């Protein structure tokens, strides 16, 4: 019997959701550690108090869990379980912002049909709601960004169908069509990458990567996108291999070079350079573009973040590229840094461990001016 009670006590204390036990008068009898953290009340201070003192939980319509018409009193009166999916827990004692929660109230009966108390289970649904909101934001950003190339594609195709054009005019329109299709393909690729990263469905097949061949492929791929800008690729002959995955390294560098193109004016130079040292290989993508103001640096790699700057806002984008870069660099066991001067340009630096390096430090991301 004592062993069963010990197991029950452990289960109560280790339960992953907040548990509060009250008697038939809605006085607190016990609460587990999760409930202590969520409400801000220690068990010793909460026990013996009315539940209303420690649980200011309201539904979206304003109904309080502990009010006379609230879920707790109804469960104690009717002896039925009550669930609420969306509510707000106000932690008045710690002056924190309200926490979005769901809760259930289950009557507890020892003898007879009248409840002797109730168990309140509170679940912090903030992570789930943030996931939903992030998904909705991704869909909104994707639909907005896809609308522009789709509109252009429709207009260009109508010109090709409805007008008698010269071969030169037709070729120019087809080149524009191809460019818009490339833009849509890149956007869809970014959306799929973010989806796989956030769902944990992306993995790394570590092997030796020939850096020189990856960099050469990147430079060849992005040259048609330069549109008046110049690209200089600096790759030494004795460059060591890195431990990683060629496809992901390729995606990192393409995203960084495309970012440099996007925020640089025609006539400026973009440089992709690589060099190795005893333990790592360092990649630098530099431009002579608009630069990044210091106040925007801490949020630069956040998903959907785009600086509130006219030079940035007039360029299309979803704010996914640098988020993907950071995520992939961390997966490869590397680091990413950025230096920038507004109006002068930006340098992104990625370091990845050499294939010969057996000890790999814990991945981290560093952002600095």
Tab-separated table of C-alpha atoms in Angstrom:
chain	number	residue	atom	x	y	z
A	1	UNK	CA	0.000	0.000	0.000
A	2	UNK	CA	2.816	2.373	0.937
A	3	UNK	CA	4.594	1.536	-2.331
A	4	UNK	CA	1.437	2.288	-4.339
A	5	UNK	CA	1.083	5.631	-2.543
A	6	UNK	CA	4.712	6.474	-3.311
A	7	UNK	CA	4.188	5.675	-6.999
A	8	UNK	CA	1.034	7.797	-7.048
A	9	UNK	CA	2.898	10.698	-5.452
A	10	UNK	CA	5.705	10.391	-8.009
A	11	UNK	CA	3.219	10.277	-10.873
A	12	UNK	CA	1.508	13.403	-9.514
A	13	UNK	CA	4.795	15.288	-9.160
A	14	UNK	CA	6.177	14.179	-12.532
A	15	UNK	CA	3.001	14.656	-14.577
A	16	UNK	CA	3.907	16.882	-17.572
A	17	UNK	CA	0.870	19.155	-17.193
A	18	UNK	CA	-0.161	21.407	-14.332
A	19	UNK	CA	-2.348	19.559	-11.791
A	20	UNK	CA	-4.324	21.239	-9.013
A	21	UNK	CA	-6.477	19.261	-6.558
A	22	UNK	CA	-9.292	21.091	-4.748
A	23	UNK	CA	-11.956	20.010	-2.265
A	24	UNK	CA	-15.697	20.458	-2.682
A	25	UNK	CA	-15.386	24.059	-1.460
A	26	UNK	CA	-12.796	24.767	-4.186
A	27	UNK	CA	-10.001	25.062	-1.644
A	28	UNK	CA	-6.574	24.015	-2.913
A	29	UNK	CA	-5.365	20.699	-1.465
A	30	UNK	CA	-2.296	20.184	-3.616
A	31	UNK	CA	-0.553	21.181	-6.831
A	32	UNK	CA	2.343	19.640	-8.699
A	33	UNK	CA	5.654	21.328	-9.675
A	34	UNK	CA	4.412	22.204	-13.181
A	35	UNK	CA	1.447	24.025	-11.626
A	36	UNK	CA	3.812	25.856	-9.283
A	37	UNK	CA	5.870	27.114	-12.239
A	38	UNK	CA	2.848	27.979	-14.348
A	39	UNK	CA	0.933	29.878	-11.655
A	40	UNK	CA	3.874	31.336	-9.748
A	41	UNK	CA	2.547	29.912	-6.456
A	42	UNK	CA	4.637	27.572	-4.287
A	43	UNK	CA	2.781	24.559	-2.927
A	44	UNK	CA	3.202	25.652	0.684
A	45	UNK	CA	1.690	29.072	-0.059
A	46	UNK	CA	-1.142	27.776	-2.242
A	47	UNK	CA	-2.486	24.902	-0.121
A	48	UNK	CA	-5.470	25.984	1.964
A	49	UNK	CA	-6.289	28.986	-0.210
A	50	UNK	CA	-9.366	29.313	-2.419
A	51	UNK	CA	-8.595	28.203	-5.970
A	52	UNK	CA	-9.652	31.647	-7.173
A	53	UNK	CA	-6.623	33.123	-5.376
A	54	UNK	CA	-4.121	31.202	-7.479
A	55	UNK	CA	-6.068	30.517	-10.679
A	56	UNK	CA	-7.131	33.552	-12.647
A	57	UNK	CA	-8.055	31.609	-15.768
A	58	UNK	CA	-10.509	33.110	-18.223
A	59	UNK	CA	-11.897	31.857	-21.495
A	60	UNK	CA	-11.797	34.066	-24.571
A	61	UNK	CA	-15.332	35.220	-23.725
A	62	UNK	CA	-14.184	36.315	-20.258
A	63	UNK	CA	-15.692	33.475	-18.168
A	64	UNK	CA	-13.474	32.771	-15.143
A	65	UNK	CA	-12.623	29.161	-14.292
A	66	UNK	CA	-13.375	29.784	-10.605
A	67	UNK	CA	-16.429	32.047	-10.998
A	68	UNK	CA	-19.831	30.858	-9.691
A	69	UNK	CA	-20.818	29.999	-13.277
A	70	UNK	CA	-17.330	28.794	-14.199
A	71	UNK	CA	-16.140	25.309	-15.081
A	72	UNK	CA	-14.855	24.431	-11.580
A	73	UNK	CA	-18.119	25.163	-9.757
A	74	UNK	CA	-20.177	23.455	-12.467
A	75	UNK	CA	-18.042	20.307	-12.275
A	76	UNK	CA	-18.368	20.219	-8.465
A	77	UNK	CA	-22.096	20.838	-8.656
A	78	UNK	CA	-22.981	18.522	-11.547
A	79	UNK	CA	-20.317	15.847	-11.165
A	80	UNK	CA	-19.380	16.040	-14.866
A	81	UNK	CA	-16.066	16.659	-16.570
A	82	UNK	CA	-15.660	19.996	-18.372
A	83	UNK	CA	-13.062	20.801	-21.046
A	84	UNK	CA	-12.069	24.187	-22.418
A	85	UNK	CA	-9.693	24.406	-25.363
A	86	UNK	CA	-8.706	28.084	-25.368
A	87	UNK	CA	-8.292	30.252	-22.291
A	88	UNK	CA	-5.861	32.660	-20.677
A	89	UNK	CA	-4.027	32.136	-17.388
A	90	UNK	CA	-3.205	35.472	-15.753
A	91	UNK	CA	-0.162	35.144	-13.495
A	92	UNK	CA	-0.918	38.215	-11.428
A	93	UNK	CA	1.582	37.287	-8.721
A	94	UNK	CA	4.542	37.366	-11.077
A	95	UNK	CA	3.177	40.183	-13.306
A	96	UNK	CA	3.827	38.145	-16.435
A	97	UNK	CA	1.783	38.329	-19.606
A	98	UNK	CA	-1.142	35.898	-19.700
A	99	UNK	CA	-0.360	32.367	-20.833
A	100	UNK	CA	-2.594	30.728	-23.427
A	101	UNK	CA	-3.881	27.455	-22.016
A	102	UNK	CA	-6.459	24.726	-22.318
A	103	UNK	CA	-7.870	23.060	-19.207
A	104	UNK	CA	-10.123	20.312	-17.965
A	105	UNK	CA	-11.922	19.944	-14.647
A	106	UNK	CA	-12.695	16.398	-13.497
A	107	UNK	CA	-14.839	15.747	-10.399
A	108	UNK	CA	-13.354	13.394	-7.765
A	109	UNK	CA	-15.711	11.111	-5.874
A	110	UNK	CA	-14.754	8.955	-2.918
A	111	UNK	CA	-18.222	7.968	-1.674
A	112	UNK	CA	-21.655	8.461	-3.136
A	113	UNK	CA	-22.574	10.526	-6.138
A	114	UNK	CA	-21.634	13.955	-4.801
A	115	UNK	CA	-18.123	15.092	-5.792
A	116	UNK	CA	-15.708	15.372	-2.893
A	117	UNK	CA	-13.391	17.563	-4.896
A	118	UNK	CA	-11.983	18.103	-8.374
A	119	UNK	CA	-8.771	17.817	-10.331
A	120	UNK	CA	-7.868	20.707	-12.615
A	121	UNK	CA	-5.459	19.954	-15.462
A	122	UNK	CA	-3.972	22.970	-17.240
A	123	UNK	CA	-1.995	22.658	-20.454
A	124	UNK	CA	0.155	25.498	-21.789
A	125	UNK	CA	-0.813	25.566	-25.481
A	126	UNK	CA	1.520	28.424	-26.415
A	127	UNK	CA	3.935	26.190	-28.412
A	128	UNK	CA	1.076	24.619	-30.372
A	129	UNK	CA	-0.479	27.991	-31.154
A	130	UNK	CA	2.904	29.417	-32.175
A	131	UNK	CA	3.287	26.506	-34.600
A	132	UNK	CA	-0.149	27.225	-36.061
A	133	UNK	CA	0.616	30.931	-36.335
A	134	UNK	CA	3.982	30.219	-37.984
A	135	UNK	CA	2.284	27.924	-40.489
A	136	UNK	CA	-0.331	30.575	-41.253
A	137	UNK	CA	2.378	33.222	-41.633
A	138	UNK	CA	4.270	30.940	-44.000
A	139	UNK	CA	1.157	30.390	-46.114
A	140	UNK	CA	0.407	34.115	-46.188
A	141	UNK	CA	3.975	35.022	-47.158
A	142	UNK	CA	4.083	32.285	-49.777
A	143	UNK	CA	0.771	33.286	-51.368
A	144	UNK	CA	1.836	36.943	-51.432
A	145	UNK	CA	5.210	36.185	-53.003
A	146	UNK	CA	3.777	33.721	-55.524
A	147	UNK	CA	1.142	36.198	-56.660
A	148	UNK	CA	3.674	38.594	-58.207
A	149	UNK	CA	5.456	36.119	-60.519
A	150	UNK	CA	2.149	34.459	-61.389
A	151	UNK	CA	0.692	37.811	-62.443
A	152	UNK	CA	3.801	38.516	-64.518
A	153	UNK	CA	3.707	35.058	-66.110
A	154	UNK	CA	0.074	35.541	-67.054
A	155	UNK	CA	0.745	38.955	-68.590
A	156	UNK	CA	3.773	37.774	-70.560
A	157	UNK	CA	1.954	34.706	-71.867
A	158	UNK	CA	-0.945	36.894	-73.018
A	159	UNK	CA	1.486	39.082	-74.943
A	160	UNK	CA	2.976	36.017	-76.609
A	161	UNK	CA	-0.466	34.708	-77.544
A	162	UNK	CA	-2.196	37.909	-78.621
A	163	UNK	CA	0.434	39.893	-80.508
A	164	UNK	CA	2.506	39.351	-83.627
A	165	UNK	CA	5.999	39.840	-82.229
A	166	UNK	CA	9.405	39.865	-83.805
A	167	UNK	CA	11.826	37.079	-82.956
A	168	UNK	CA	13.848	39.454	-80.758
A	169	UNK	CA	10.722	40.565	-78.850
A	170	UNK	CA	9.539	37.001	-78.455
A	171	UNK	CA	12.928	35.919	-77.123
A	172	UNK	CA	12.983	38.775	-74.612
A	173	UNK	CA	9.529	37.810	-73.313
A	174	UNK	CA	10.547	34.160	-73.049
A	175	UNK	CA	13.620	35.151	-71.026
A	176	UNK	CA	11.374	37.106	-68.658
A	177	UNK	CA	9.060	34.109	-68.392
A	178	UNK	CA	12.007	31.895	-67.548
A	179	UNK	CA	13.199	34.330	-64.879
A	180	UNK	CA	9.787	34.435	-63.207
A	181	UNK	CA	9.569	30.634	-63.269
A	182	UNK	CA	13.001	30.479	-61.603
A	183	UNK	CA	11.768	32.873	-58.925
A	184	UNK	CA	8.731	30.687	-58.220
A	185	UNK	CA	10.868	27.548	-58.127
A	186	UNK	CA	13.228	29.124	-55.589
A	187	UNK	CA	10.336	30.297	-53.406
A	188	UNK	CA	8.698	26.880	-53.411
A	189	UNK	CA	12.075	25.308	-52.597
A	190	UNK	CA	12.492	27.658	-49.612
A	191	UNK	CA	9.004	26.848	-48.324
A	192	UNK	CA	9.669	23.108	-48.576
A	193	UNK	CA	13.049	23.517	-46.840
A	194	UNK	CA	11.507	25.451	-43.947
A	195	UNK	CA	8.757	22.851	-43.624
A	196	UNK	CA	11.291	20.018	-43.417
A	197	UNK	CA	13.513	21.918	-40.975
A	198	UNK	CA	10.662	22.829	-38.617
A	199	UNK	CA	9.180	19.328	-38.666
A	200	UNK	CA	12.546	17.664	-38.023
A	201	UNK	CA	12.304	15.720	-41.290
A	202	UNK	CA	15.692	16.865	-42.547
A	203	UNK	CA	18.896	14.976	-41.788
A	204	UNK	CA	22.554	15.189	-42.737
A	205	UNK	CA	24.493	12.398	-44.406
A	206	UNK	CA	28.001	13.370	-43.248
A	207	UNK	CA	30.850	12.653	-45.641
A	208	UNK	CA	33.920	14.347	-47.145
A	209	UNK	CA	32.861	17.237	-49.373
A	210	UNK	CA	35.037	18.585	-52.178
A	211	UNK	CA	34.608	22.283	-51.470
A	212	UNK	CA	36.141	23.543	-54.722
A	213	UNK	CA	33.650	21.672	-56.908
A	214	UNK	CA	30.675	22.877	-54.828
A	215	UNK	CA	31.828	26.507	-54.992
A	216	UNK	CA	32.400	26.279	-58.741
A	217	UNK	CA	28.909	24.863	-59.225
A	218	UNK	CA	27.434	27.683	-57.133
A	219	UNK	CA	29.258	30.345	-59.135
A	220	UNK	CA	28.127	28.828	-62.440
A	221	UNK	CA	24.531	28.598	-61.233
A	222	UNK	CA	24.161	32.184	-60.013
A	223	UNK	CA	25.923	33.995	-62.879
A	224	UNK	CA	22.739	34.286	-65.000
A	225	UNK	CA	21.084	36.077	-62.050
A	226	UNK	CA	23.716	38.822	-61.676
A	227	UNK	CA	22.054	41.324	-64.072
A	228	UNK	CA	24.869	43.853	-64.237
A	229	UNK	CA	26.637	42.892	-61.032
A	230	UNK	CA	29.977	41.091	-61.122
A	231	UNK	CA	30.833	37.916	-59.213
A	232	UNK	CA	34.375	37.048	-58.191
A	233	UNK	CA	35.040	33.512	-56.905
A	234	UNK	CA	38.279	32.971	-54.987
A	235	UNK	CA	39.132	29.319	-54.360
A	236	UNK	CA	42.747	28.280	-53.570
A	237	UNK	CA	44.074	25.115	-55.174
A	238	UNK	CA	45.035	23.368	-51.926
A	239	UNK	CA	41.625	23.796	-50.293
A	240	UNK	CA	40.860	20.995	-47.782
A	241	UNK	CA	37.618	19.002	-47.788
A	242	UNK	CA	34.931	19.674	-45.176
A	243	UNK	CA	32.872	17.189	-43.215
A	244	UNK	CA	29.268	17.734	-44.218
A	245	UNK	CA	26.924	17.248	-47.145
A	246	UNK	CA	27.528	18.774	-50.580
A	247	UNK	CA	23.876	19.491	-51.334
A	248	UNK	CA	23.351	21.423	-48.105
A	249	UNK	CA	26.605	23.374	-48.519
A	250	UNK	CA	25.467	24.247	-52.044
A	251	UNK	CA	22.115	25.492	-50.714
A	252	UNK	CA	23.815	27.621	-48.037
A	253	UNK	CA	26.107	29.350	-50.528
A	254	UNK	CA	23.422	29.857	-53.197
A	255	UNK	CA	21.143	31.485	-50.605
A	256	UNK	CA	23.924	33.806	-49.422
A	257	UNK	CA	24.955	34.831	-52.944
A	258	UNK	CA	21.317	35.370	-53.969
A	259	UNK	CA	20.883	37.508	-50.863
A	260	UNK	CA	23.918	39.573	-51.884
A	261	UNK	CA	22.508	39.994	-55.403
A	262	UNK	CA	19.119	41.022	-54.074
A	263	UNK	CA	20.494	43.831	-51.895
A	264	UNK	CA	23.216	45.118	-54.262
A	265	UNK	CA	22.886	47.564	-57.128
A	266	UNK	CA	23.977	46.728	-60.698
A	267	UNK	CA	27.602	47.704	-61.259
A	268	UNK	CA	28.732	46.483	-57.827
A	269	UNK	CA	30.830	43.428	-57.035
A	270	UNK	CA	29.952	40.289	-55.073
A	271	UNK	CA	32.757	38.048	-53.869
A	272	UNK	CA	32.615	34.421	-52.805
A	273	UNK	CA	35.922	33.412	-51.243
A	274	UNK	CA	37.065	30.302	-49.408
A	275	UNK	CA	40.115	29.495	-47.331
A	276	UNK	CA	41.105	26.722	-44.934
A	277	UNK	CA	42.976	26.546	-41.648
A	278	UNK	CA	43.998	23.709	-39.354
A	279	UNK	CA	40.491	22.822	-38.161
A	280	UNK	CA	37.928	24.499	-40.419
A	281	UNK	CA	37.126	25.929	-43.820
A	282	UNK	CA	35.912	29.522	-43.942
A	283	UNK	CA	33.467	30.768	-46.600
A	284	UNK	CA	32.870	34.496	-47.113
A	285	UNK	CA	30.164	36.098	-49.243
A	286	UNK	CA	30.653	39.858	-49.439
A	287	UNK	CA	28.787	42.557	-51.316
A	288	UNK	CA	28.793	46.338	-51.775
A	289	UNK	CA	25.086	46.678	-51.160
A	290	UNK	CA	22.734	48.510	-48.819
A	291	UNK	CA	24.167	46.951	-45.649
A	292	UNK	CA	22.388	46.162	-42.390
A	293	UNK	CA	21.792	48.579	-39.555
A	294	UNK	CA	23.036	47.522	-36.117
A	295	UNK	CA	19.573	47.338	-34.553
A	296	UNK	CA	18.481	44.725	-37.108
A	297	UNK	CA	21.441	42.379	-36.573
A	298	UNK	CA	20.101	40.337	-33.586
A	299	UNK	CA	16.988	39.263	-35.528
A	300	UNK	CA	18.629	38.756	-38.897
A	301	UNK	CA	18.311	34.947	-38.928
A	302	UNK	CA	14.753	34.800	-37.624
A	303	UNK	CA	12.105	33.200	-39.789
A	304	UNK	CA	10.063	35.792	-41.763
A	305	UNK	CA	12.126	38.688	-40.399
A	306	UNK	CA	12.710	41.524	-42.836
A	307	UNK	CA	14.225	44.771	-41.586
A	308	UNK	CA	11.918	47.770	-41.496
A	309	UNK	CA	14.115	49.664	-43.925
A	310	UNK	CA	13.034	51.195	-47.267
A	311	UNK	CA	16.108	49.717	-48.977
A	312	UNK	CA	15.017	46.265	-47.833
A	313	UNK	CA	11.261	46.623	-48.259
A	314	UNK	CA	11.463	47.586	-51.920
A	315	UNK	CA	13.068	44.197	-52.627
A	316	UNK	CA	10.759	41.172	-52.720
A	317	UNK	CA	11.342	38.345	-50.273
A	318	UNK	CA	9.796	36.180	-47.569
A	319	UNK	CA	12.518	36.411	-44.930
A	320	UNK	CA	13.202	32.666	-45.158
A	321	UNK	CA	16.630	32.541	-46.841
A	322	UNK	CA	18.824	33.436	-43.867
A	323	UNK	CA	16.715	31.281	-41.544
A	324	UNK	CA	17.453	28.336	-43.842
A	325	UNK	CA	21.164	29.252	-43.957
A	326	UNK	CA	21.470	29.343	-40.178
A	327	UNK	CA	19.566	26.065	-39.736
A	328	UNK	CA	21.673	24.218	-42.316
A	329	UNK	CA	24.972	25.592	-40.978
A	330	UNK	CA	24.074	24.413	-37.486
A	331	UNK	CA	23.149	20.965	-38.851
A	332	UNK	CA	26.589	20.738	-40.455
A	333	UNK	CA	28.251	21.582	-37.144
A	334	UNK	CA	29.378	25.030	-38.243
A	335	UNK	CA	29.001	28.674	-37.334
A	336	UNK	CA	27.659	31.698	-39.184
A	337	UNK	CA	28.631	35.318	-38.548
A	338	UNK	CA	27.799	38.581	-40.269
A	339	UNK	CA	29.553	41.955	-40.468
A	340	UNK	CA	27.943	44.952	-42.091
A	341	UNK	CA	28.133	48.720	-42.568
A	342	UNK	CA	24.992	50.512	-43.739
A	343	UNK	CA	25.466	51.803	-47.265
A	344	UNK	CA	28.827	50.042	-47.607
A	345	UNK	CA	27.972	46.356	-47.811
A	346	UNK	CA	27.755	43.103	-45.880
A	347	UNK	CA	29.954	40.061	-45.312
A	348	UNK	CA	28.519	36.691	-44.288
A	349	UNK	CA	31.059	34.238	-42.880
A	350	UNK	CA	30.372	30.513	-42.588
A	351	UNK	CA	32.891	28.146	-41.015
A	352	UNK	CA	32.590	24.362	-41.307
A	353	UNK	CA	34.837	21.682	-39.761
A	354	UNK	CA	37.498	20.099	-41.953
A	355	UNK	CA	37.050	16.449	-42.815
A	356	UNK	CA	40.291	15.643	-40.963
A	357	UNK	CA	39.082	17.301	-37.753
A	358	UNK	CA	37.815	14.529	-35.479
A	359	UNK	CA	36.589	16.704	-32.621
A	360	UNK	CA	33.662	18.937	-33.583
A	361	UNK	CA	32.572	21.697	-31.264
A	362	UNK	CA	28.930	22.165	-30.420
A	363	UNK	CA	27.181	24.126	-33.211
A	364	UNK	CA	26.412	27.726	-32.423
A	365	UNK	CA	25.363	30.876	-34.219
A	366	UNK	CA	27.133	34.177	-33.671
A	367	UNK	CA	25.903	37.517	-34.938
A	368	UNK	CA	27.991	40.628	-34.555
A	369	UNK	CA	28.512	44.034	-36.071
